[in-house]
Short mmCIF file of C-alpha atoms in Angstrom, two decimals:
data_model
loop_
_atom_site.label_atom_id
_atom_site.label_comp_id
_atom_site.label_asym_id
_atom_site.label_seq_id
_atom_site.Cartn_x
_atom_site.Cartn_y
_atom_site.Cartn_z
CA MET A 1 79.56 102.89 83.75
CA GLU A 2 79.21 99.83 81.50
CA ASN A 3 80.95 96.67 82.67
CA THR A 4 83.02 96.56 79.46
CA THR A 5 84.45 100.00 80.19
CA LYS A 6 85.08 99.11 83.83
CA THR A 7 86.94 95.99 82.76
CA ALA A 8 88.97 97.83 80.10
CA ILE A 9 90.05 100.55 82.55
CA ALA A 10 90.88 97.91 85.19
CA LYS A 11 93.12 96.12 82.67
CA ASP A 12 94.85 99.41 81.83
CA LEU A 13 95.50 100.30 85.46
CA LEU A 14 96.90 96.86 86.23
CA GLU A 15 99.06 96.89 83.10
CA ILE A 16 100.83 100.15 84.01
CA GLN A 17 100.81 99.20 87.72
CA ALA A 18 98.79 102.25 88.68
CA VAL A 19 96.96 99.60 90.69
CA PHE A 20 99.27 97.07 92.30
CA LEU A 21 98.08 93.97 94.17
CA ARG A 22 100.30 92.38 96.81
CA PRO A 23 98.18 90.47 99.34
CA GLU A 24 101.11 88.31 100.45
CA GLU A 25 103.09 91.43 101.44
CA PRO A 26 100.55 94.13 102.35
CA PHE A 27 101.16 97.83 101.91
CA THR A 28 100.79 100.16 104.90
CA TRP A 29 98.62 103.22 104.37
CA ALA A 30 99.32 106.53 106.14
CA SER A 31 96.50 105.65 108.54
CA GLY A 32 98.37 102.49 109.56
CA ILE A 33 95.89 100.19 107.81
CA HIS A 34 97.43 97.22 106.04
CA SER A 35 96.19 96.91 102.47
CA PRO A 36 96.53 94.24 99.77
CA ILE A 37 96.34 96.95 97.12
CA TYR A 38 98.17 100.17 96.33
CA THR A 39 96.81 102.75 93.90
CA ASP A 40 98.78 105.54 92.23
CA ASN A 41 96.77 106.98 89.37
CA ARG A 42 99.44 109.63 88.76
CA LEU A 43 101.14 106.93 86.69
CA ILE A 44 98.34 107.31 84.15
CA LEU A 45 99.81 110.65 83.13
CA SER A 46 103.06 108.93 82.09
CA ALA A 47 101.30 106.36 79.88
CA PRO A 48 99.90 108.21 76.82
CA THR A 49 97.70 105.40 75.49
CA VAL A 50 96.11 104.69 78.86
CA ARG A 51 95.86 108.41 79.58
CA ARG A 52 93.86 109.01 76.41
CA GLN A 53 91.50 106.16 77.25
CA VAL A 54 91.00 107.32 80.83
CA GLU A 55 90.39 110.97 79.95
CA GLN A 56 87.98 109.99 77.18
CA ALA A 57 86.12 107.75 79.63
CA ILE A 58 85.88 110.62 82.13
CA ALA A 59 84.53 112.92 79.42
CA ASP A 60 82.04 110.29 78.21
CA THR A 61 80.86 109.67 81.79
CA ILE A 62 80.23 113.38 82.31
CA ARG A 63 78.35 113.64 79.00
CA GLU A 64 76.16 110.67 79.94
CA HIS A 65 75.46 111.34 83.62
CA TYR A 66 76.00 115.09 84.01
CA PRO A 67 75.00 116.68 80.68
CA ALA A 68 74.21 119.97 82.43
CA ALA A 69 77.81 120.37 83.69
CA GLU A 70 79.20 123.86 83.25
CA MET A 71 82.59 123.41 84.91
CA LEU A 72 84.92 120.66 86.14
CA MET A 73 86.72 120.90 89.45
CA GLY A 74 89.72 118.71 90.19
CA THR A 75 90.76 117.59 93.64
CA ALA A 76 94.26 118.57 94.76
CA THR A 77 96.55 117.30 93.69
CA ALA A 78 95.94 114.05 91.82
CA GLY A 79 92.61 115.08 90.30
CA ILE A 80 93.83 118.35 88.80
CA ALA A 81 95.47 117.02 85.64
CA HIS A 82 92.58 114.65 84.91
CA ALA A 83 90.05 117.46 85.32
CA ALA A 84 92.07 119.68 82.98
CA LEU A 85 92.41 117.02 80.28
CA ALA A 86 88.74 116.00 80.44
CA ALA A 87 87.66 119.66 80.42
CA SER A 88 89.66 120.14 77.24
CA LEU A 89 87.78 117.26 75.58
CA LEU A 90 84.46 118.71 76.73
CA ASP A 91 85.40 122.32 75.97
CA LEU A 92 84.47 123.31 79.53
CA PRO A 93 86.19 125.57 82.05
CA MET A 94 87.95 123.93 84.96
CA GLY A 95 89.50 124.74 88.28
CA TYR A 96 90.59 122.91 91.37
CA VAL A 97 90.12 122.88 95.12
CA ARG A 98 93.10 123.03 97.44
CA GLY A 99 93.40 120.91 100.55
CA GLY A 100 93.28 124.17 102.52
CA ASN A 101 93.39 127.93 101.99
CA LYS A 102 96.59 129.48 100.72
CA ASP A 103 98.48 131.39 103.42
CA HIS A 104 99.39 134.23 101.06
CA GLY A 105 97.95 136.40 98.28
CA ARG A 106 94.17 136.14 98.10
CA GLN A 107 94.23 133.03 100.31
CA ASN A 108 92.08 131.13 97.82
CA ARG A 109 91.04 127.56 98.40
CA ILE A 110 89.20 127.33 95.09
CA GLU A 111 91.31 128.13 92.05
CA GLY A 112 89.63 129.16 88.81
CA ARG A 113 86.69 131.48 88.19
CA LEU A 114 83.66 129.90 89.86
CA GLU A 115 80.34 131.70 89.57
CA SER A 116 77.60 131.32 92.17
CA GLY A 117 75.03 128.77 90.98
CA GLN A 118 77.41 127.23 88.45
CA LYS A 119 76.83 123.51 87.84
CA VAL A 120 80.03 121.65 88.72
CA VAL A 121 81.32 118.09 88.45
CA VAL A 122 84.18 117.05 90.74
CA VAL A 123 86.93 114.91 89.19
CA GLU A 124 88.79 112.68 91.65
CA ASP A 125 91.40 110.02 90.99
CA LEU A 126 90.65 107.71 93.93
CA ILE A 127 87.84 107.20 96.45
CA SER A 128 88.53 105.25 99.63
CA THR A 129 86.46 106.38 102.64
CA GLY A 130 85.11 109.43 100.80
CA GLY A 131 86.24 111.95 103.41
CA SER A 132 88.59 114.06 101.28
CA VAL A 133 86.32 114.34 98.24
CA LEU A 134 83.40 115.39 100.43
CA GLU A 135 85.54 118.19 101.87
CA VAL A 136 85.91 119.41 98.27
CA VAL A 137 82.14 119.14 97.72
CA ASP A 138 81.48 121.11 100.92
CA ALA A 139 83.94 123.86 99.88
CA LEU A 140 82.29 124.18 96.47
CA ARG A 141 78.80 124.28 97.95
CA GLU A 142 79.87 126.93 100.44
CA ALA A 143 81.16 128.97 97.49
CA GLY A 144 77.73 128.78 95.87
CA ALA A 145 78.32 126.01 93.32
CA GLU A 146 75.72 123.40 92.48
CA VAL A 147 77.64 120.13 92.67
CA LEU A 148 76.04 117.69 90.23
CA GLY A 149 78.23 114.79 91.30
CA ILE A 150 81.65 113.16 91.24
CA VAL A 151 83.54 111.20 88.61
CA SER A 152 86.43 109.11 89.92
CA ILE A 153 88.90 106.89 88.14
CA PHE A 154 88.85 104.22 90.84
CA THR A 155 86.81 103.49 93.94
CA TYR A 156 87.29 100.83 96.58
CA GLY A 157 83.53 100.67 97.07
CA MET A 158 83.87 100.75 100.84
CA GLN A 159 80.56 100.93 102.69
CA LYS A 160 81.78 103.97 104.62
CA SER A 161 82.20 105.95 101.41
CA ILE A 162 78.85 104.77 100.05
CA ASP A 163 77.08 105.89 103.23
CA ARG A 164 78.88 109.24 103.34
CA LEU A 165 78.11 110.08 99.73
CA GLN A 166 74.46 109.12 100.11
CA GLN A 167 74.18 111.25 103.25
CA ALA A 168 75.73 114.20 101.40
CA LYS A 169 73.37 113.58 98.46
CA VAL A 170 76.15 113.56 95.90
CA PRO A 171 76.19 110.83 93.22
CA LEU A 172 79.40 109.07 92.23
CA HIS A 173 80.28 107.45 88.92
CA SER A 174 83.62 105.65 88.82
CA LEU A 175 85.46 104.37 85.76
CA THR A 176 86.34 101.15 87.59
CA ASP A 177 86.30 99.66 91.07
CA PHE A 178 87.94 97.22 93.46
CA ASP A 179 85.72 94.27 92.59
CA THR A 180 86.40 94.68 88.86
CA ILE A 181 90.14 94.88 89.52
CA LEU A 182 89.94 91.61 91.45
CA ASP A 183 88.04 89.87 88.66
CA VAL A 184 90.51 91.05 86.01
CA ALA A 185 93.51 90.15 88.17
CA ALA A 186 92.14 86.66 88.73
CA ALA A 187 91.49 86.22 84.99
CA GLN A 188 95.10 87.21 84.30
CA GLY A 189 96.49 84.81 86.92
CA MET A 190 97.56 87.55 89.35
CA LEU A 191 95.22 86.18 92.01
CA THR A 192 93.61 82.84 92.73
CA ALA A 193 89.84 82.50 92.83
CA ALA A 194 90.15 81.64 96.53
CA GLN A 195 91.84 84.97 97.27
CA ILE A 196 89.00 87.10 95.92
CA PRO A 197 86.54 86.62 98.82
CA GLN A 198 89.39 87.20 101.28
CA LEU A 199 90.31 90.50 99.66
CA LYS A 200 86.66 91.54 99.60
CA LYS A 201 86.78 91.21 103.38
CA PHE A 202 89.35 94.00 103.30
CA ARG A 203 87.03 96.13 101.18
CA ASP A 204 84.13 95.54 103.56
CA ASN A 205 86.13 96.50 106.65
CA PRO A 206 89.74 97.66 106.16
CA SER A 207 90.27 97.86 109.93
CA ASP A 208 89.58 94.13 110.28
CA GLU A 209 92.86 92.47 109.34
CA SER A 210 91.54 88.91 109.42
CA TRP A 211 91.84 88.91 105.62
CA MET A 212 95.63 88.87 106.12
CA GLN A 213 95.49 85.64 108.10
CA SER A 214 93.31 84.08 105.42
CA SER A 215 95.71 85.19 102.71
CA GLU A 216 98.68 83.78 104.61
CA GLN A 217 96.86 80.46 105.01
CA GLN A 218 96.11 80.44 101.28
CA ASN A 219 99.82 80.91 100.52
CA ILE A 220 100.77 78.04 102.82
CA THR A 221 98.17 75.81 101.14
CA GLN A 222 99.54 76.65 97.69
CA GLU A 223 103.11 75.85 98.78
#
């Protein structure tokens, strides 16, 4: 993904607050980890201009990096709408992968007609540690699909996700990432230059909360 596109998407996500930075008052993830950033890419769907730009960027990324793609598969639930919209632009079939098998009917986990050997690209809204998207990749591979790779809207770029994806031999192309968000936020005055290396400490190791102490010290210095 070209840096200009990464920057443009980062600006869009910050503008509609799909990505929200609050290092002075961290968010708490479900895992209990304290985070300076909160991401909700579902908000893209409510912003038509940004939505068009994001879906076009997903389609362009697939054309460039996965020209052999025969089907898109969204991740449940946030990736489903983006996969459907991008598939429409590409005139490709799409489906999605549930978090688990249905407990009724045909008990499907994969929705949509997937043929064995079909070349598939996974569309995901957000990559943090990579665990959930790799469960989707595993389910598709078990069903006989050839997973060409993943396109995500945003990735934190955590080392854990990089290692997991490399081990699974599945490439990832993301429209934008944490570092680009930080650069854009700093350029727009949302962050100070001194805060950027502290927040990158969070990216490198979310379980190490020393970045919070550094951020608090920065706030005291500014006051």
